[in-house]
Amino acid sequence: MAELRFDGQTVVVTGAGGGLGRAYALFFGARGANVVVNDLGGSFKGEGKSSKAADVVVDEIKSKGGKAVGNYDSVENGEAIIETAIKNFGRIDVLINNAGILRDVSFKNMKDQDWDLIMAVHVRGAYKCARAAWPHFRKQKYGRVISTASAAGLFGSFGQCNYSAAKLALVGFTETLAKEGLKYNILCNTIAPIAASRMTQTVMPPDVLENLKPEWVVPLVAVLTHKSNSETGSIFEVGGGHIAKLRWERSKGALYKTDSSLTPGAVLSKWNEVNDFSQPEYPTGPANFMELLEEAQKLAPNKP
Ligand code: NAD
C-alpha cells in the first residue's frame, strides 16, 4: 500500500510540544506537511507558559528535513494559531485539536477555577481554533479536523467531572461540525486516545505505559486526516495497538398512548420495554418523532 503523504498541505497541531501532539507533529513533518507546532508550554495543570516545548519539536522536525514553525499561544487564542499557518505557509488543511490539561479533583472539592480552566482549554480552545480555520476550509472546499475526547468523557471517571464534561462536549461539537462541513469536504472525527504522556505517567505503572506509545495513535489520525479519507462524524477509541469505533445504541423502546393515561405508573408498566436492547437501532440522529407520534396516537382510539 502506498505511503500516506501530506506534501504541500499545512497541518496545525495544538499542544504539540509533548505527548500525543509531538508524535503527530513529527509524523506530519516526516510525511511532507508544513507543520504548525502550537504549545503554550505550561504544566499539565495549565500553570505557566514557555516557548521551549514547541521550539524543541520544531527543531526536531527541521533537523530531519521537515518544515515546521512554532506558535506559543493558548488555544483560547485560536485566531493567532491559524494566522501562524496562513502567514508562514499560506494555507491550512488539517487541524488537530489536541491541547489539553487536567484539574482532577472530586466533585465535592471542585472549585470554579478547576471547572472554568478545563472548559476554556478543551472546549473553548477547540472552538476558537476550528472557528478560525473554518472560513479557509470552506473557501478551499477542503478541511480535516480531529477532536480529542477521552474515555473519561464517554463513560465518566472518578475525580474528573470537569474533564469528562469537556471531553464529551467535544463529541457533540465535532458531530455538528461534521454535519455542517460535509458539503465543503470538511471531514471531522473524534478520537478517545490512550497513550503514555505526562498526563498518564502519574496514574499508570511504567510497564503499562511502555505498551501505550503515543506513536501508536498516530496512524489512525493520519488515515482520518488524509485526502483519501471519507469517514466523518465518527468516534474512535485508539491506543496500545487497538482501534475501535464507538456508536450510539437505542433500545426499540415502548410506545405509550399520548393522553391522560400517560402517568408515571404507565411508564413503569413498560419499563422493561424501555430498557430492552434485544432489537437495537444505531441512530445517527434523534428518533423520528413525527412517526412515533403517529404510532402513539393510533394507540389512543378515543382521541378525535
Ligand atoms: P500532554 O500533557 O503530554 O500534552 C498536552 C499538551 O498540550 C502539552 O504539551 C501542553 O503544554 C499543551 N497545552 C496545554 N494547555 C494548552 C493551551 N491552553 N494552549 C496550547 N497548548 C496547551 O498530554 P497528552 O496525553 O499528550 O494529551 C493530549 C490530548 O489527549 C489531551 O487533549 C488529552 O486530554 C487527551 N487524552 C489523552 C489521553 C492519554 O492517555 N494520554 C487519554 C485521553 C485523552
Coordinates of C-alpha atoms and ligand atoms in Angstrom, one line a residue:
M1 CA 0.0 0.0 0.0
A2 CA 1.3 3.5 -0.9
E3 CA 2.6 5.6 1.9
L4 CA 0.0 8.3 3.0
R5 CA 1.7 11.6 2.4
F6 CA 0.7 15.2 3.1
D7 CA 3.0 17.1 0.7
G8 CA 2.1 20.8 0.3
Q9 CA -0.5 20.6 3.0
T10 CA -0.4 22.6 6.2
V11 CA -1.2 20.8 9.5
V12 CA -1.9 22.6 12.7
V13 CA -1.3 20.5 15.8
T14 CA -2.3 22.1 19.1
G15 CA -0.4 21.1 22.2
A16 CA 2.3 19.6 20.1
G17 CA 5.1 20.3 22.5
G18 CA 4.8 16.8 24.1
G19 CA 2.9 13.6 24.3
L20 CA 0.5 12.8 21.5
G21 CA 0.8 16.2 19.9
R22 CA 4.5 15.9 19.5
A23 CA 4.1 12.4 17.9
Y24 CA 1.5 13.8 15.4
A25 CA 3.8 16.8 14.6
L26 CA 6.8 14.6 14.0
F27 CA 4.8 12.3 11.8
F28 CA 3.3 15.0 9.6
G29 CA 6.7 16.7 9.4
A30 CA 8.2 13.5 8.1
R31 CA 5.4 13.0 5.6
G32 CA 5.8 16.2 3.7
A33 CA 3.5 18.6 5.5
N34 CA 4.1 22.1 6.7
V35 CA 3.5 21.8 10.5
V36 CA 2.4 24.5 12.9
V37 CA 3.7 23.2 16.3
N38 CA 1.5 25.0 18.8
D39 CA 2.1 24.7 22.5
L40 CA 1.6 27.1 25.4
G41 CA 4.4 25.2 27.3
G42 CA 2.8 25.2 30.8
S43 CA 2.3 22.5 33.4
F44 CA -0.2 19.7 32.9
K45 CA -2.4 21.6 35.3
G46 CA -2.4 24.6 33.0
E47 CA 0.0 26.7 35.0
G48 CA 2.8 28.9 33.5
K49 CA 4.0 29.1 29.9
S50 CA 7.1 28.7 27.8
S51 CA 8.1 28.6 24.2
K52 CA 10.6 25.8 24.8
A53 CA 8.2 22.8 24.4
A54 CA 7.2 23.9 20.9
D55 CA 10.7 25.0 19.8
V56 CA 12.2 21.6 20.7
V57 CA 9.7 19.9 18.4
V58 CA 10.1 22.4 15.6
D59 CA 13.9 21.8 15.8
E60 CA 13.4 18.1 15.7
I61 CA 11.2 18.3 12.6
K62 CA 13.6 20.6 10.8
S63 CA 16.7 18.5 11.7
K64 CA 15.1 15.7 9.8
G65 CA 14.5 17.9 6.7
G66 CA 10.8 18.8 7.5
K67 CA 9.1 22.1 7.5
A68 CA 7.7 23.5 10.8
V69 CA 7.0 26.7 12.7
G70 CA 6.3 27.2 16.4
N71 CA 3.4 29.0 17.9
Y72 CA 3.1 29.7 21.7
D73 CA -0.4 31.0 22.0
S74 CA -3.0 29.4 24.2
V75 CA -5.6 27.5 22.1
E76 CA -8.1 30.0 23.5
N77 CA -6.4 32.4 21.1
G78 CA -7.2 30.2 18.0
E79 CA -7.1 33.1 15.5
A80 CA -3.4 33.7 16.3
I81 CA -2.6 30.0 15.8
I82 CA -4.4 29.7 12.4
E83 CA -2.8 33.0 11.4
T84 CA 0.6 31.5 12.0
A85 CA -0.3 28.8 9.5
I86 CA -1.5 31.3 6.9
K87 CA 1.3 33.7 7.4
N88 CA 4.1 31.1 7.1
F89 CA 2.6 28.6 4.7
G90 CA -0.4 30.4 3.0
R91 CA -2.9 27.7 3.9
I92 CA -4.4 25.3 6.4
D93 CA -5.6 21.8 5.5
V94 CA -5.7 19.9 8.8
L95 CA -6.5 21.0 12.4
I96 CA -5.7 18.6 15.2
N97 CA -7.3 19.8 18.4
N98 CA -5.1 18.1 20.9
A99 CA -4.0 20.6 23.6
G100 CA -5.2 19.6 27.0
I101 CA -4.7 19.9 30.7
L102 CA -6.1 18.2 33.8
R103 CA -7.6 19.5 37.0
D104 CA -8.6 16.3 38.7
V105 CA -10.5 16.7 42.0
S106 CA -13.6 15.0 43.4
F107 CA -16.8 16.8 42.7
K108 CA -17.2 17.7 46.4
N109 CA -14.0 19.7 46.3
M110 CA -14.3 21.1 42.8
K111 CA -13.6 24.9 42.6
D112 CA -15.0 27.1 39.9
Q113 CA -11.4 27.7 38.7
D114 CA -10.9 24.0 38.1
W115 CA -14.1 23.8 36.1
D116 CA -13.6 27.0 34.1
L117 CA -10.0 26.4 33.1
I118 CA -10.8 22.9 31.8
M119 CA -13.7 24.2 29.8
A120 CA -11.6 27.1 28.5
V121 CA -8.7 25.0 27.2
H122 CA -10.6 21.9 25.9
V123 CA -13.9 23.3 24.7
R124 CA -13.3 27.0 24.0
G125 CA -9.8 26.2 22.7
A126 CA -11.1 23.7 20.2
Y127 CA -13.9 26.0 19.2
K128 CA -11.6 29.0 18.7
C129 CA -9.1 27.1 16.6
A130 CA -11.8 25.4 14.4
R131 CA -13.7 28.7 14.1
A132 CA -10.6 30.5 12.8
A133 CA -9.8 27.6 10.4
W134 CA -13.4 27.2 9.1
P135 CA -13.5 30.1 6.5
H136 CA -10.3 28.8 5.0
F137 CA -11.7 25.2 4.8
R138 CA -14.9 26.4 3.3
K139 CA -13.2 28.6 0.7
Q140 CA -10.9 25.9 -0.5
K141 CA -13.6 23.2 -0.1
Y142 CA -11.2 21.0 1.9
G143 CA -10.5 20.5 5.6
R144 CA -9.8 17.8 8.1
V145 CA -10.5 18.2 11.8
I146 CA -9.6 15.9 14.7
S147 CA -11.0 16.5 18.1
T148 CA -9.6 14.7 21.2
A149 CA -12.1 13.3 23.6
S150 CA -11.4 10.7 26.2
A151 CA -12.9 7.6 27.8
A152 CA -13.4 9.8 30.8
G153 CA -15.9 11.8 28.7
L154 CA -17.6 8.9 27.2
F155 CA -18.0 6.9 30.3
G156 CA -17.3 9.2 33.3
S157 CA -14.3 8.9 35.5
F158 CA -14.0 9.4 39.3
G159 CA -12.5 12.8 40.1
Q160 CA -12.8 14.1 36.6
C161 CA -16.2 15.7 36.2
N162 CA -14.8 18.9 34.7
Y163 CA -12.6 17.0 32.2
S164 CA -15.4 14.4 31.5
A165 CA -17.9 17.2 30.7
A166 CA -15.4 19.0 28.4
K167 CA -14.4 15.8 26.6
L168 CA -18.0 14.8 25.9
A169 CA -18.7 18.4 24.8
L170 CA -16.1 17.9 22.1
V171 CA -18.0 14.9 20.7
G172 CA -21.2 16.9 20.2
F173 CA -19.1 19.8 18.8
T174 CA -17.4 17.6 16.3
E175 CA -20.6 15.7 15.3
T176 CA -22.1 19.1 14.4
L177 CA -19.0 20.3 12.5
A178 CA -19.1 17.0 10.6
K179 CA -22.7 17.7 9.5
E180 CA -22.1 21.3 8.6
G181 CA -18.8 20.6 6.9
L182 CA -19.7 17.7 4.7
K183 CA -20.8 19.6 1.7
Y184 CA -17.5 21.5 1.7
N185 CA -15.4 18.4 2.1
I186 CA -14.5 19.3 5.6
L187 CA -14.4 15.9 7.5
C188 CA -14.4 15.9 11.2
N189 CA -13.8 13.0 13.6
T190 CA -13.2 12.5 17.3
I191 CA -10.7 10.2 18.9
A192 CA -10.6 9.0 22.5
P193 CA -6.9 8.0 22.8
I194 CA -4.9 6.3 25.4
A195 CA -1.2 6.9 25.5
A196 CA 1.8 7.3 27.7
S197 CA 2.4 11.0 28.4
R198 CA 3.0 13.3 31.3
M199 CA -0.8 13.2 31.8
T200 CA -0.9 9.5 32.4
Q201 CA 2.5 8.8 33.9
T202 CA 1.3 9.6 37.4
V203 CA -1.7 7.2 37.2
M204 CA -0.3 4.2 35.3
P205 CA 2.7 1.9 36.1
P206 CA 5.7 2.0 33.8
D207 CA 5.2 -1.5 32.3
V208 CA 1.7 -0.5 31.1
L209 CA 2.9 2.8 29.8
E210 CA 5.6 1.0 27.8
N211 CA 2.8 -0.5 25.8
L212 CA 1.0 2.7 25.2
K213 CA 3.3 4.7 23.0
P214 CA 1.8 7.9 21.5
E215 CA 3.2 6.8 18.1
W216 CA 0.5 4.0 18.0
V217 CA -2.3 6.6 18.0
V218 CA -0.8 8.5 15.1
P219 CA -1.6 6.1 12.2
L220 CA -5.4 6.4 12.8
V221 CA -5.1 10.2 12.9
A222 CA -3.2 10.1 9.6
V223 CA -5.9 8.0 8.0
L224 CA -8.7 10.3 9.2
T225 CA -6.9 13.5 8.1
H226 CA -5.6 12.2 4.7
K227 CA -7.2 13.4 1.5
S228 CA -8.3 9.9 0.7
N229 CA -10.5 9.7 3.8
S230 CA -14.2 9.7 3.6
E231 CA -15.0 9.0 7.2
T232 CA -16.7 11.8 9.1
G233 CA -18.7 12.3 12.3
S234 CA -17.2 9.2 13.9
I235 CA -15.7 8.4 17.3
F236 CA -12.8 6.0 17.7
E237 CA -11.0 4.6 20.7
V238 CA -7.4 4.2 20.0
G239 CA -4.3 3.1 21.9
G240 CA -1.8 0.3 22.6
G241 CA -2.3 -1.1 19.1
H242 CA -6.1 -1.3 19.4
I243 CA -8.5 0.8 17.3
A244 CA -12.3 0.5 17.7
K245 CA -15.3 2.6 16.6
L246 CA -18.0 3.7 19.0
R247 CA -21.6 4.4 18.2
W248 CA -24.9 5.0 19.9
E249 CA -27.3 2.3 20.6
R250 CA -31.1 2.9 21.1
S251 CA -33.5 0.4 22.5
K252 CA -36.6 -0.2 20.4
G253 CA -38.4 1.5 23.3
A254 CA -42.0 1.5 24.5
L255 CA -44.9 3.3 22.9
Y256 CA -47.5 4.9 25.2
K257 CA -50.9 6.5 24.5
T258 CA -50.5 10.3 24.3
D259 CA -53.4 11.1 26.5
S260 CA -54.0 11.3 30.3
S261 CA -53.2 7.6 30.7
L262 CA -49.5 8.5 30.3
T263 CA -48.8 8.6 34.0
P264 CA -45.7 7.6 35.9
G265 CA -47.4 4.3 36.6
A266 CA -47.8 3.7 32.9
V267 CA -44.1 4.5 32.3
L268 CA -43.2 1.8 34.9
S269 CA -45.7 -0.7 33.4
K270 CA -43.5 -0.9 30.2
W271 CA -40.1 -0.2 31.9
N272 CA -38.7 -3.5 30.6
E273 CA -39.5 -2.5 27.0
V274 CA -37.8 0.9 27.5
N275 CA -34.7 -0.9 28.7
D276 CA -34.8 -3.8 26.2
F277 CA -31.9 -3.8 23.8
S278 CA -32.8 -7.0 22.0
Q279 CA -33.9 -5.1 18.9
P280 CA -31.4 -2.2 18.9
E281 CA -31.1 0.7 16.5
Y282 CA -27.8 2.5 15.9
P283 CA -29.0 6.1 15.4
T284 CA -27.1 8.9 13.9
G285 CA -29.8 11.4 14.7
P286 CA -32.8 11.9 17.0
A287 CA -35.7 9.5 16.9
N288 CA -38.3 10.2 14.2
F289 CA -40.8 11.9 16.4
M290 CA -43.4 12.5 13.8
E291 CA -43.5 8.8 13.0
L292 CA -43.5 7.9 16.7
L293 CA -46.3 10.4 17.4
E294 CA -48.5 8.9 14.7
E295 CA -47.9 5.5 16.2
A296 CA -48.7 6.7 19.7
Q297 CA -51.9 8.4 18.5
K298 CA -53.0 5.1 16.9
L299 CA -52.8 3.6 20.4
A300 CA -55.3 6.2 21.7
P301 CA -58.5 5.3 19.8
N302 CA -60.7 7.7 21.8
K303 CA -58.8 10.7 20.5
P304 CA -60.6 12.8 17.8
Ligands
NAD1 P1 0.4 16.2 27.3 O1 0.3 16.9 28.6 O2 1.7 15.5 27.1 O3 0.1 17.1 26.1 C1 -0.8 18.2 26.1 C2 -0.1 19.4 25.6 O4 -1.0 20.5 25.5 C3 1.1 19.9 26.4 O5 2.3 19.9 25.7 C4 0.6 21.2 26.9 O6 1.7 22.2 27.1 C5 -0.3 21.7 25.8 N1 -1.3 22.7 26.3 C6 -2.0 22.7 27.4 N2 -2.8 23.7 27.5 C7 -2.6 24.4 26.4 C8 -3.1 25.6 25.8 N3 -4.0 26.3 26.5 N4 -2.8 26.0 24.6 C9 -1.8 25.3 23.9 N5 -1.3 24.2 24.4 C10 -1.6 23.8 25.6 O7 -0.8 15.1 27.3 P2 -1.3 14.1 26.2 O8 -1.6 12.8 26.9 O9 -0.4 14.0 25.0 O10 -2.7 14.7 25.8 C11 -3.1 15.1 24.5 C12 -4.6 15.2 24.4 O11 -5.1 13.8 24.5 C13 -5.2 16.0 25.5 O12 -6.4 16.7 25.0 C14 -5.7 14.9 26.5 O13 -6.8 15.4 27.2 C15 -6.1 13.8 25.5 N6 -6.1 12.5 26.1 C16 -5.0 11.8 26.4 C17 -5.1 10.6 27.0 C18 -3.9 9.8 27.3 O14 -4.0 8.6 27.7 N7 -2.7 10.3 27.2 C19 -6.3 9.9 27.2 C20 -7.5 10.6 26.8 C21 -7.4 11.9 26.3

